[in-house]
Protein backbone atom coordinates (compact mmCIF):
# COMPACT_ATOMS: atom_id res chain seq x y z
CA UNK A 1 0.00 0.00 0.00
CA UNK A 2 2.81 2.45 0.77
CA UNK A 3 4.50 1.65 -2.55
CA UNK A 4 1.27 2.53 -4.40
CA UNK A 5 1.03 5.81 -2.52
CA UNK A 6 4.63 6.63 -3.37
CA UNK A 7 3.99 5.98 -7.08
CA UNK A 8 0.86 8.16 -6.99
CA UNK A 9 2.75 10.92 -5.16
CA UNK A 10 5.59 10.87 -7.71
CA UNK A 11 3.08 10.94 -10.60
CA UNK A 12 1.22 13.88 -9.08
CA UNK A 13 4.46 15.77 -8.48
CA UNK A 14 5.50 15.15 -12.09
CA UNK A 15 2.15 16.40 -13.40
CA UNK A 16 2.10 19.50 -11.21
CA UNK A 17 5.74 20.20 -12.00
CA UNK A 18 5.07 19.99 -15.74
CA UNK A 19 2.08 22.32 -15.45
CA UNK A 20 4.04 24.83 -13.37
CA UNK A 21 6.99 24.72 -15.77
CA UNK A 22 4.79 25.26 -18.82
CA UNK A 23 3.01 28.20 -17.16
CA UNK A 24 6.30 29.84 -16.21
CA UNK A 25 6.95 32.83 -18.48
CA UNK A 26 9.85 32.28 -20.81
CA UNK A 27 11.71 34.43 -23.31
CA UNK A 28 10.20 34.35 -26.77
CA UNK A 29 12.39 34.25 -29.80
CA UNK A 30 12.17 36.81 -32.58
CA UNK A 31 10.52 34.24 -34.86
CA UNK A 32 7.86 33.50 -32.22
CA UNK A 33 7.17 37.21 -31.84
CA UNK A 34 6.87 37.66 -35.61
CA UNK A 35 4.49 34.68 -35.81
CA UNK A 36 2.35 36.01 -32.96
CA UNK A 37 2.18 39.57 -34.32
CA UNK A 38 1.50 38.55 -37.92
CA UNK A 39 -1.24 36.15 -36.79
CA UNK A 40 -2.98 39.09 -35.07
CA UNK A 41 -2.89 41.38 -38.13
CA UNK A 42 -5.45 41.22 -40.96
CA UNK A 43 -4.25 41.02 -44.54
CA UNK A 44 -5.35 44.18 -46.38
CA UNK A 45 -5.85 42.22 -49.61
CA UNK A 46 -7.47 39.00 -48.43
CA UNK A 47 -9.31 40.61 -45.49
CA UNK A 48 -10.37 37.26 -44.06
CA UNK A 49 -6.86 35.93 -43.45
CA UNK A 50 -4.12 36.94 -41.10
CA UNK A 51 -0.88 38.38 -42.46
CA UNK A 52 0.81 35.17 -41.34
CA UNK A 53 -1.51 32.92 -43.40
CA UNK A 54 -2.07 35.11 -46.45
CA UNK A 55 -0.18 34.39 -49.70
CA UNK A 56 -0.75 37.96 -51.00
CA UNK A 57 2.16 40.25 -51.84
CA UNK A 58 0.85 42.92 -49.46
CA UNK A 59 0.87 40.39 -46.62
CA UNK A 60 4.45 39.45 -47.48
CA UNK A 61 5.42 43.14 -47.28
CA UNK A 62 3.66 43.47 -43.93
CA UNK A 63 5.47 40.36 -42.62
CA UNK A 64 8.81 41.80 -43.78
CA UNK A 65 8.01 45.06 -41.99
CA UNK A 66 7.18 43.16 -38.78
CA UNK A 67 10.47 41.23 -39.06
CA UNK A 68 12.33 44.52 -39.53
CA UNK A 69 10.60 46.17 -36.53
CA UNK A 70 11.30 43.16 -34.29
CA UNK A 71 14.97 43.25 -35.36
CA UNK A 72 15.05 46.96 -34.47
CA UNK A 73 13.97 46.03 -30.95
CA UNK A 74 10.48 47.52 -30.97
CA UNK A 75 7.86 46.08 -28.65
CA UNK A 76 4.82 44.16 -29.87
CA UNK A 77 2.53 47.04 -28.88
CA UNK A 78 4.64 49.55 -30.80
CA UNK A 79 4.49 47.38 -33.93
CA UNK A 80 0.72 46.89 -33.62
CA UNK A 81 0.36 50.62 -32.98
CA UNK A 82 2.22 51.42 -36.19
CA UNK A 83 -0.16 49.24 -38.19
CA UNK A 84 -3.18 50.70 -36.38
CA UNK A 85 -1.96 54.20 -37.22
CA UNK A 86 -1.73 53.26 -40.90
CA UNK A 87 -4.88 51.12 -41.28
CA UNK A 88 -7.01 51.77 -38.20
CA UNK A 89 -8.40 49.19 -35.76
CA UNK A 90 -9.70 47.26 -38.77
CA UNK A 91 -6.22 45.79 -39.35
CA UNK A 92 -6.41 43.91 -36.03
CA UNK A 93 -8.17 40.55 -36.28
CA UNK A 94 -9.31 41.03 -32.66
CA UNK A 95 -9.95 44.76 -32.26
CA UNK A 96 -9.81 46.20 -28.75
CA UNK A 97 -13.03 46.41 -26.80
CA UNK A 98 -14.67 49.81 -26.69
CA UNK A 99 -18.02 51.24 -25.67
CA UNK A 100 -19.30 50.61 -29.21
CA UNK A 101 -18.15 47.01 -29.07
CA UNK A 102 -20.10 46.51 -25.87
CA UNK A 103 -23.14 48.11 -27.46
CA UNK A 104 -22.88 45.74 -30.42
CA UNK A 105 -23.06 42.78 -28.03
CA UNK A 106 -25.74 44.33 -25.83
CA UNK A 107 -28.32 45.32 -28.48
CA UNK A 108 -29.12 41.77 -29.69
CA UNK A 109 -29.47 40.53 -26.11
CA UNK A 110 -31.85 43.37 -25.25
CA UNK A 111 -33.84 42.78 -28.47
CA UNK A 112 -34.10 39.07 -27.68
CA UNK A 113 -35.29 39.80 -24.13
CA UNK A 114 -37.87 42.30 -25.42
CA UNK A 115 -39.15 39.81 -27.99
CA UNK A 116 -39.41 37.12 -25.34
CA UNK A 117 -41.35 39.51 -23.09
CA UNK A 118 -43.81 40.26 -25.92
CA UNK A 119 -44.32 36.54 -26.62
CA UNK A 120 -44.90 35.76 -22.94
CA UNK A 121 -47.36 38.64 -22.60
CA UNK A 122 -49.33 37.48 -25.66
CA UNK A 123 -49.34 33.87 -24.45
CA UNK A 124 -50.78 34.97 -21.12
CA UNK A 125 -53.46 37.00 -22.90
CA UNK A 126 -54.48 34.00 -25.05
CA UNK A 127 -54.75 31.45 -22.25
CA UNK A 128 -57.61 32.44 -19.92
CA UNK A 129 -57.13 31.82 -16.28
CA UNK A 130 -59.08 28.85 -14.92
CA UNK A 131 -61.01 30.61 -12.16
CA UNK A 132 -63.61 28.71 -10.16
CA UNK A 133 -67.23 29.77 -10.82
CA UNK A 134 -68.79 32.01 -8.22
CA UNK A 135 -71.51 30.72 -5.88
CA UNK A 136 -74.07 32.68 -7.86
CA UNK A 137 -72.99 30.99 -11.11
CA UNK A 138 -73.03 27.58 -9.41
CA UNK A 139 -76.56 28.16 -8.16
CA UNK A 140 -77.72 29.16 -11.65
CA UNK A 141 -76.07 26.06 -13.18
CA UNK A 142 -77.63 23.73 -10.60
CA UNK A 143 -81.04 25.24 -11.23
CA UNK A 144 -80.65 24.81 -15.01
CA UNK A 145 -79.50 21.20 -14.65
CA UNK A 146 -82.44 20.47 -12.36
CA UNK A 147 -84.88 21.97 -14.91
CA UNK A 148 -83.36 19.98 -17.79
CA UNK A 149 -83.47 16.76 -15.76
CA UNK A 150 -87.11 17.41 -14.92
CA UNK A 151 -87.91 17.85 -18.59
CA UNK A 152 -85.93 14.77 -19.66
CA UNK A 153 -87.50 12.32 -17.18
CA UNK A 154 -91.03 12.15 -18.64
CA UNK A 155 -89.72 11.78 -22.19
CA UNK A 156 -87.49 8.92 -21.16
CA UNK A 157 -90.46 7.08 -19.56
CA UNK A 158 -92.71 7.65 -22.57
CA UNK A 159 -90.13 6.47 -25.07
CA UNK A 160 -89.88 3.02 -23.53
Tab-separated table of C-alpha atoms in Angstrom:
chain	number	residue	atom	x	y	z
A	1	UNK	CA	0.000	0.000	0.000
A	2	UNK	CA	2.810	2.452	0.771
A	3	UNK	CA	4.504	1.649	-2.549
A	4	UNK	CA	1.266	2.530	-4.399
A	5	UNK	CA	1.030	5.815	-2.520
A	6	UNK	CA	4.628	6.630	-3.371
A	7	UNK	CA	3.987	5.981	-7.077
A	8	UNK	CA	0.858	8.159	-6.989
A	9	UNK	CA	2.748	10.916	-5.164
A	10	UNK	CA	5.588	10.866	-7.713
A	11	UNK	CA	3.082	10.935	-10.601
A	12	UNK	CA	1.216	13.884	-9.082
A	13	UNK	CA	4.460	15.767	-8.479
A	14	UNK	CA	5.497	15.155	-12.088
A	15	UNK	CA	2.149	16.399	-13.401
A	16	UNK	CA	2.095	19.500	-11.205
A	17	UNK	CA	5.736	20.198	-12.003
A	18	UNK	CA	5.074	19.993	-15.745
A	19	UNK	CA	2.079	22.322	-15.453
A	20	UNK	CA	4.039	24.827	-13.374
A	21	UNK	CA	6.995	24.717	-15.766
A	22	UNK	CA	4.790	25.260	-18.823
A	23	UNK	CA	3.014	28.195	-17.164
A	24	UNK	CA	6.301	29.840	-16.214
A	25	UNK	CA	6.951	32.831	-18.479
A	26	UNK	CA	9.850	32.284	-20.814
A	27	UNK	CA	11.705	34.430	-23.311
A	28	UNK	CA	10.196	34.348	-26.765
A	29	UNK	CA	12.391	34.245	-29.801
A	30	UNK	CA	12.167	36.814	-32.575
A	31	UNK	CA	10.520	34.240	-34.855
A	32	UNK	CA	7.861	33.496	-32.219
A	33	UNK	CA	7.167	37.213	-31.838
A	34	UNK	CA	6.873	37.660	-35.607
A	35	UNK	CA	4.494	34.682	-35.806
A	36	UNK	CA	2.351	36.007	-32.960
A	37	UNK	CA	2.176	39.568	-34.317
A	38	UNK	CA	1.498	38.545	-37.925
A	39	UNK	CA	-1.236	36.150	-36.788
A	40	UNK	CA	-2.982	39.091	-35.066
A	41	UNK	CA	-2.891	41.379	-38.129
A	42	UNK	CA	-5.453	41.219	-40.956
A	43	UNK	CA	-4.246	41.020	-44.542
A	44	UNK	CA	-5.354	44.176	-46.375
A	45	UNK	CA	-5.846	42.223	-49.610
A	46	UNK	CA	-7.471	38.995	-48.427
A	47	UNK	CA	-9.312	40.610	-45.486
A	48	UNK	CA	-10.367	37.259	-44.055
A	49	UNK	CA	-6.860	35.934	-43.446
A	50	UNK	CA	-4.115	36.936	-41.103
A	51	UNK	CA	-0.885	38.376	-42.461
A	52	UNK	CA	0.810	35.166	-41.342
A	53	UNK	CA	-1.513	32.918	-43.396
A	54	UNK	CA	-2.066	35.109	-46.451
A	55	UNK	CA	-0.184	34.394	-49.700
A	56	UNK	CA	-0.749	37.957	-51.000
A	57	UNK	CA	2.161	40.247	-51.837
A	58	UNK	CA	0.851	42.920	-49.465
A	59	UNK	CA	0.874	40.389	-46.620
A	60	UNK	CA	4.448	39.451	-47.483
A	61	UNK	CA	5.416	43.139	-47.280
A	62	UNK	CA	3.659	43.472	-43.930
A	63	UNK	CA	5.471	40.362	-42.624
A	64	UNK	CA	8.806	41.799	-43.775
A	65	UNK	CA	8.010	45.059	-41.991
A	66	UNK	CA	7.181	43.159	-38.780
A	67	UNK	CA	10.473	41.227	-39.057
A	68	UNK	CA	12.326	44.520	-39.527
A	69	UNK	CA	10.599	46.168	-36.534
A	70	UNK	CA	11.298	43.159	-34.294
A	71	UNK	CA	14.966	43.254	-35.362
A	72	UNK	CA	15.051	46.963	-34.468
A	73	UNK	CA	13.966	46.032	-30.949
A	74	UNK	CA	10.480	47.524	-30.966
A	75	UNK	CA	7.858	46.082	-28.649
A	76	UNK	CA	4.823	44.163	-29.869
A	77	UNK	CA	2.528	47.038	-28.875
A	78	UNK	CA	4.642	49.551	-30.800
A	79	UNK	CA	4.491	47.382	-33.925
A	80	UNK	CA	0.725	46.886	-33.616
A	81	UNK	CA	0.359	50.619	-32.978
A	82	UNK	CA	2.222	51.421	-36.190
A	83	UNK	CA	-0.163	49.243	-38.193
A	84	UNK	CA	-3.183	50.695	-36.382
A	85	UNK	CA	-1.962	54.205	-37.219
A	86	UNK	CA	-1.730	53.258	-40.899
A	87	UNK	CA	-4.877	51.121	-41.279
A	88	UNK	CA	-7.009	51.771	-38.201
A	89	UNK	CA	-8.405	49.194	-35.762
A	90	UNK	CA	-9.696	47.262	-38.766
A	91	UNK	CA	-6.222	45.786	-39.345
A	92	UNK	CA	-6.406	43.912	-36.031
A	93	UNK	CA	-8.167	40.550	-36.280
A	94	UNK	CA	-9.313	41.028	-32.665
A	95	UNK	CA	-9.950	44.757	-32.262
A	96	UNK	CA	-9.806	46.198	-28.753
A	97	UNK	CA	-13.031	46.412	-26.795
A	98	UNK	CA	-14.674	49.814	-26.692
A	99	UNK	CA	-18.020	51.240	-25.671
A	100	UNK	CA	-19.305	50.614	-29.206
A	101	UNK	CA	-18.146	47.008	-29.074
A	102	UNK	CA	-20.098	46.510	-25.865
A	103	UNK	CA	-23.138	48.106	-27.458
A	104	UNK	CA	-22.881	45.741	-30.419
A	105	UNK	CA	-23.058	42.785	-28.033
A	106	UNK	CA	-25.742	44.328	-25.833
A	107	UNK	CA	-28.317	45.321	-28.482
A	108	UNK	CA	-29.122	41.768	-29.692
A	109	UNK	CA	-29.468	40.529	-26.114
A	110	UNK	CA	-31.850	43.374	-25.252
A	111	UNK	CA	-33.837	42.783	-28.467
A	112	UNK	CA	-34.105	39.073	-27.677
A	113	UNK	CA	-35.294	39.797	-24.132
A	114	UNK	CA	-37.874	42.305	-25.421
A	115	UNK	CA	-39.147	39.807	-27.992
A	116	UNK	CA	-39.413	37.120	-25.339
A	117	UNK	CA	-41.350	39.509	-23.090
A	118	UNK	CA	-43.805	40.256	-25.923
A	119	UNK	CA	-44.315	36.537	-26.617
A	120	UNK	CA	-44.899	35.757	-22.938
A	121	UNK	CA	-47.360	38.639	-22.604
A	122	UNK	CA	-49.326	37.477	-25.655
A	123	UNK	CA	-49.340	33.868	-24.450
A	124	UNK	CA	-50.780	34.971	-21.118
A	125	UNK	CA	-53.459	36.997	-22.898
A	126	UNK	CA	-54.483	34.004	-25.046
A	127	UNK	CA	-54.750	31.455	-22.247
A	128	UNK	CA	-57.611	32.441	-19.923
A	129	UNK	CA	-57.127	31.818	-16.282
A	130	UNK	CA	-59.082	28.854	-14.917
A	131	UNK	CA	-61.014	30.612	-12.160
A	132	UNK	CA	-63.614	28.710	-10.156
A	133	UNK	CA	-67.232	29.768	-10.815
A	134	UNK	CA	-68.789	32.009	-8.217
A	135	UNK	CA	-71.512	30.719	-5.881
A	136	UNK	CA	-74.074	32.682	-7.862
A	137	UNK	CA	-72.988	30.988	-11.106
A	138	UNK	CA	-73.030	27.579	-9.409
A	139	UNK	CA	-76.562	28.156	-8.156
A	140	UNK	CA	-77.719	29.156	-11.653
A	141	UNK	CA	-76.067	26.059	-13.178
A	142	UNK	CA	-77.634	23.726	-10.603
A	143	UNK	CA	-81.036	25.242	-11.234
A	144	UNK	CA	-80.650	24.812	-15.005
A	145	UNK	CA	-79.501	21.203	-14.652
A	146	UNK	CA	-82.445	20.472	-12.363
A	147	UNK	CA	-84.882	21.966	-14.912
A	148	UNK	CA	-83.360	19.984	-17.787
A	149	UNK	CA	-83.469	16.764	-15.763
A	150	UNK	CA	-87.106	17.407	-14.919
A	151	UNK	CA	-87.910	17.847	-18.595
A	152	UNK	CA	-85.931	14.767	-19.663
A	153	UNK	CA	-87.498	12.317	-17.178
A	154	UNK	CA	-91.030	12.147	-18.637
A	155	UNK	CA	-89.723	11.779	-22.188
A	156	UNK	CA	-87.488	8.922	-21.160
A	157	UNK	CA	-90.465	7.077	-19.556
A	158	UNK	CA	-92.713	7.646	-22.569
A	159	UNK	CA	-90.126	6.474	-25.071
A	160	UNK	CA	-89.883	3.022	-23.526
